[in-house]
Amino acid sequence: KQEVTQIPAALSVPEGENLVLNCSFTDSAIYNLQWFRQDPGKGLTSLLLIQSSQREQTSGRLNASLDKSSGRSTLYIAASQPGDSATYLCAATSGTYKYIFGTGTRLKVLA
Amino acid sequence: GAVVSQHPSWVICKSGTSVKIECRSLDFQATTMFWYRQFPKQSLMLMATSNEGSKATYEQGVEKDKFLINHASLTLSTLTVTSAHPEDSSFYICSASDPVGVRTYEQYFGPGTRLTVT
């Protein structure tokens, strides 16, 4: 059974810092690994999706990498801004096409 | 493209009543839709998977007689919470997958519905 965990659970950083969010999964047979952002009381905003054949994806200040063999994905945020404050969720898709979500990382970027 | 809507965005109902939440794929046909529940400060938990024209598949621990799911068309799935109780208060999010899209296994998420049972 796929299990997805995220470390750290919460993170507070000063504006401008580069930071890394971690996502671990137990079953390496995944189709996709996707990162989302969720603002309080809101739905999910898709940030990056990495297909199983890919190693990384980039969008603006965001870079996500995938290492299936070690069961890890990282989300790198460059030059963090207060507007980046949100909860970040990763989700792994396995054989039954289900998304298994991680526990989330609550990020606060201080001005 | 790949937009999913939910209605209503929030609803308050009295204990013992039923409430229906709609999930629509606006610009694509979705053979499969998913329903998730999210409690405060927790992650999303999959409740059920619905395929157009067939019965939904529920995750372990989810009462299928309480959470009725209908996926009667390729663009609409509904979740009905029957005999709602305060412990059913939660944020319900649906998603839909586009089987002919480039990224076949990708799900597109709706904005969520906040249910409060008083």
Short mmCIF file of C-alpha atoms in Angstrom, two decimals:
data_model
loop_
_atom_site.label_atom_id
_atom_site.label_comp_id
_atom_site.label_asym_id
_atom_site.label_seq_id
_atom_site.Cartn_x
_atom_site.Cartn_y
_atom_site.Cartn_z
CA LYS A 1 0.00 0.00 0.00
CA GLN A 2 1.42 3.34 -1.07
CA GLU A 3 2.23 5.76 1.73
CA VAL A 4 3.39 9.32 1.15
CA THR A 5 5.02 11.48 3.78
CA GLN A 6 6.32 15.01 3.71
CA ILE A 7 9.06 16.62 5.73
CA PRO A 8 9.05 19.08 7.34
CA ALA A 9 5.45 19.40 8.48
CA ALA A 10 5.88 23.13 8.90
CA LEU A 11 8.51 25.61 7.85
CA SER A 12 9.03 29.30 8.52
CA VAL A 13 11.69 31.19 6.57
CA PRO A 14 12.63 34.81 5.93
CA GLU A 15 11.84 36.26 2.54
CA GLY A 16 14.45 35.62 -0.14
CA GLU A 17 15.60 32.23 1.09
CA ASN A 18 15.86 29.24 -1.19
CA LEU A 19 14.11 26.23 0.30
CA VAL A 20 13.50 22.55 -0.28
CA LEU A 21 10.39 20.58 0.54
CA ASN A 22 10.63 16.81 0.71
CA CYS A 23 8.20 14.09 -0.29
CA SER A 24 8.80 10.36 0.26
CA PHE A 25 6.78 7.45 -1.08
CA THR A 26 7.01 3.76 -0.25
CA ASP A 27 6.05 2.18 -3.59
CA SER A 28 8.41 3.18 -6.40
CA ALA A 29 6.04 1.90 -9.10
CA ILE A 30 4.38 5.25 -9.67
CA TYR A 31 3.01 6.85 -12.83
CA ASN A 32 3.23 10.46 -11.73
CA LEU A 33 4.36 12.59 -8.83
CA GLN A 34 2.54 15.90 -8.59
CA TRP A 35 3.03 18.93 -6.39
CA PHE A 36 0.16 21.18 -5.34
CA ARG A 37 -0.30 24.37 -3.42
CA GLN A 38 -3.30 24.92 -1.16
CA ASP A 39 -4.19 28.25 0.38
CA PRO A 40 -6.29 28.24 3.57
CA GLY A 41 -9.89 27.28 2.89
CA LYS A 42 -9.23 26.87 -0.82
CA GLY A 43 -8.85 24.06 -3.32
CA LEU A 44 -5.68 22.73 -4.90
CA THR A 45 -3.49 24.54 -7.39
CA SER A 46 -1.33 22.24 -9.46
CA LEU A 47 2.29 23.35 -9.52
CA LEU A 48 4.31 20.66 -11.25
CA LEU A 49 3.70 17.12 -12.48
CA ILE A 50 6.58 14.75 -13.07
CA GLN A 51 5.86 11.68 -15.13
CA SER A 52 7.60 8.45 -14.19
CA SER A 53 9.96 8.70 -17.16
CA GLN A 54 11.07 12.19 -16.18
CA ARG A 55 13.59 13.33 -13.59
CA GLU A 56 12.49 16.90 -13.03
CA GLN A 57 10.18 19.71 -14.04
CA THR A 58 10.61 23.46 -13.76
CA SER A 59 8.22 26.37 -13.69
CA GLY A 60 9.49 29.82 -12.85
CA ARG A 61 11.04 29.76 -9.39
CA LEU A 62 9.91 26.19 -8.80
CA ASN A 63 11.82 23.03 -9.60
CA ALA A 64 10.64 19.54 -8.74
CA SER A 65 12.78 16.44 -8.99
CA LEU A 66 11.91 12.76 -8.86
CA ASP A 67 14.06 9.82 -7.84
CA LYS A 68 11.92 6.71 -8.07
CA SER A 69 14.63 4.34 -6.92
CA SER A 70 14.95 6.09 -3.59
CA GLY A 71 11.25 6.94 -3.33
CA ARG A 72 11.80 10.68 -3.11
CA SER A 73 10.73 13.91 -4.70
CA THR A 74 11.82 17.39 -3.78
CA LEU A 75 10.28 20.77 -4.50
CA TYR A 76 12.80 23.57 -4.67
CA ILE A 77 11.54 27.14 -4.29
CA ALA A 78 14.02 29.84 -5.20
CA ALA A 79 14.00 33.32 -3.71
CA SER A 80 10.94 32.74 -1.57
CA GLN A 81 8.31 35.47 -1.22
CA PRO A 82 5.53 36.08 1.32
CA GLY A 83 3.07 35.16 -1.42
CA ASP A 84 4.52 31.64 -1.41
CA SER A 85 3.04 31.07 2.04
CA ALA A 86 0.65 28.12 1.76
CA THR A 87 0.44 24.39 2.35
CA TYR A 88 2.30 22.31 -0.21
CA LEU A 89 1.08 18.81 -0.96
CA CYS A 90 2.64 16.09 -3.03
CA ALA A 91 0.67 13.21 -4.49
CA ALA A 92 1.81 9.94 -6.04
CA THR A 93 -0.19 8.05 -8.64
CA SER A 94 0.16 4.30 -8.64
CA GLY A 95 -1.30 1.34 -10.52
CA THR A 96 -4.93 2.00 -9.72
CA TYR A 97 -4.68 5.61 -10.96
CA LYS A 98 -5.41 6.86 -7.48
CA TYR A 99 -3.69 9.88 -6.06
CA ILE A 100 -2.20 9.22 -2.64
CA PHE A 101 -1.54 12.54 -0.96
CA GLY A 102 1.25 13.35 1.41
CA THR A 103 0.81 14.86 4.82
CA GLY A 104 1.65 18.37 3.60
CA THR A 105 4.17 21.06 4.50
CA ARG A 106 2.84 24.37 5.85
CA LEU A 107 5.14 27.10 4.62
CA LYS A 108 5.31 30.60 6.00
CA VAL A 109 7.57 33.15 4.35
CA LEU A 110 8.21 36.15 6.55
CA ALA A 111 8.51 39.62 5.05
CA GLY B 1 -8.37 23.73 -20.52
CA ALA B 2 -9.17 20.90 -18.07
CA VAL B 3 -11.42 22.87 -15.76
CA VAL B 4 -13.47 21.23 -13.04
CA SER B 5 -16.20 23.04 -11.15
CA GLN B 6 -18.08 22.20 -7.97
CA HIS B 7 -21.41 23.42 -6.71
CA PRO B 8 -22.11 24.67 -4.17
CA SER B 9 -18.86 26.14 -2.89
CA TRP B 10 -20.21 26.03 0.63
CA VAL B 11 -23.34 24.67 2.28
CA ILE B 12 -24.79 24.60 5.75
CA CYS B 13 -27.38 21.99 6.59
CA LYS B 14 -29.14 20.69 9.66
CA SER B 15 -28.32 17.36 11.21
CA GLY B 16 -30.37 14.55 9.69
CA THR B 17 -30.86 16.18 6.30
CA SER B 18 -29.20 15.26 3.01
CA VAL B 19 -27.06 17.45 0.83
CA LYS B 20 -25.93 17.01 -2.76
CA ILE B 21 -22.65 18.27 -4.18
CA GLU B 22 -22.08 18.46 -7.93
CA CYS B 23 -18.79 18.06 -9.76
CA ARG B 24 -18.56 19.00 -13.43
CA SER B 25 -15.81 18.77 -16.00
CA LEU B 26 -16.35 21.89 -18.10
CA ASP B 27 -14.19 21.39 -21.15
CA PHE B 28 -13.47 17.69 -21.33
CA GLN B 29 -15.19 14.38 -20.88
CA ALA B 30 -14.23 12.53 -17.74
CA THR B 31 -14.80 8.81 -17.62
CA THR B 32 -13.45 8.72 -14.09
CA MET B 33 -14.06 11.11 -11.23
CA PHE B 34 -12.78 10.98 -7.69
CA TRP B 35 -14.13 12.32 -4.41
CA TYR B 36 -11.87 13.38 -1.56
CA ARG B 37 -12.49 14.62 1.96
CA GLN B 38 -10.22 16.93 3.88
CA PHE B 39 -10.51 17.66 7.58
CA PRO B 40 -8.92 20.83 9.04
CA LYS B 41 -5.13 20.81 8.93
CA GLN B 42 -5.12 17.34 7.39
CA SER B 43 -4.37 16.05 3.93
CA LEU B 44 -6.83 14.84 1.31
CA MET B 45 -8.23 11.36 1.77
CA LEU B 46 -9.76 9.55 -1.19
CA MET B 47 -13.33 8.53 -0.51
CA ALA B 48 -14.37 6.88 -3.74
CA THR B 49 -13.71 6.49 -7.43
CA SER B 50 -16.60 6.76 -9.85
CA ASN B 51 -16.69 5.64 -13.44
CA GLU B 52 -19.35 6.89 -15.81
CA GLY B 53 -22.24 4.49 -16.01
CA SER B 54 -21.11 2.13 -13.27
CA LYS B 55 -21.15 1.90 -9.50
CA ALA B 56 -18.59 3.81 -7.51
CA THR B 57 -15.74 2.06 -5.76
CA TYR B 58 -15.41 3.15 -2.16
CA GLU B 59 -12.28 3.21 -0.08
CA GLN B 60 -12.09 1.16 3.06
CA GLY B 61 -13.95 2.75 5.93
CA VAL B 62 -16.20 4.94 3.76
CA GLU B 63 -19.90 4.15 4.15
CA LYS B 64 -21.38 3.76 0.69
CA ASP B 65 -24.93 4.06 1.98
CA LYS B 66 -24.11 7.38 3.56
CA PHE B 67 -22.09 8.88 0.74
CA LEU B 68 -24.04 8.21 -2.44
CA ILE B 69 -22.14 8.81 -5.65
CA ASN B 70 -23.70 9.04 -9.09
CA HIS B 71 -21.73 9.48 -12.30
CA ALA B 72 -24.50 9.51 -14.87
CA SER B 73 -22.71 11.42 -17.61
CA LEU B 74 -19.19 12.07 -18.82
CA THR B 75 -19.23 15.57 -17.37
CA LEU B 76 -21.15 15.24 -14.10
CA SER B 77 -20.69 13.34 -10.87
CA THR B 78 -22.67 13.97 -7.70
CA LEU B 79 -21.98 13.18 -4.07
CA THR B 80 -24.95 13.04 -1.74
CA VAL B 81 -24.31 13.03 1.97
CA THR B 82 -27.36 11.35 3.47
CA SER B 83 -28.58 11.91 7.03
CA ALA B 84 -25.72 14.28 7.66
CA HIS B 85 -24.23 14.62 11.12
CA PRO B 86 -21.85 17.22 12.52
CA GLU B 87 -18.93 14.81 12.11
CA ASP B 88 -19.55 14.90 8.34
CA SER B 89 -18.58 18.56 8.34
CA SER B 90 -15.55 18.75 6.10
CA PHE B 91 -14.09 20.10 2.87
CA TYR B 92 -15.08 17.87 -0.05
CA ILE B 93 -13.03 18.03 -3.24
CA CYS B 94 -13.67 16.25 -6.50
CA SER B 95 -11.33 15.57 -9.38
CA ALA B 96 -11.67 14.26 -12.90
CA SER B 97 -9.33 12.55 -15.27
CA ASP B 98 -9.18 13.01 -19.02
CA PRO B 99 -8.55 9.63 -20.63
CA VAL B 100 -7.58 11.11 -23.98
CA GLY B 101 -5.34 13.80 -22.59
CA VAL B 102 -1.61 13.85 -23.04
CA ARG B 103 -1.01 12.97 -19.42
CA THR B 104 -3.49 10.16 -19.05
CA TYR B 105 -3.27 9.67 -15.31
CA GLU B 106 -3.47 13.32 -14.36
CA GLN B 107 -6.43 14.42 -12.29
CA TYR B 108 -7.89 17.92 -12.45
CA PHE B 109 -9.30 19.20 -9.20
CA GLY B 110 -12.38 21.20 -8.42
CA PRO B 111 -12.32 24.16 -6.01
CA GLY B 112 -13.94 22.21 -3.19
CA THR B 113 -17.17 22.41 -1.21
CA ARG B 114 -17.23 23.36 2.45
CA LEU B 115 -19.97 21.40 4.27
CA THR B 116 -21.04 22.44 7.74
CA VAL B 117 -23.64 20.34 9.53
CA THR B 118 -25.30 22.01 12.49
#
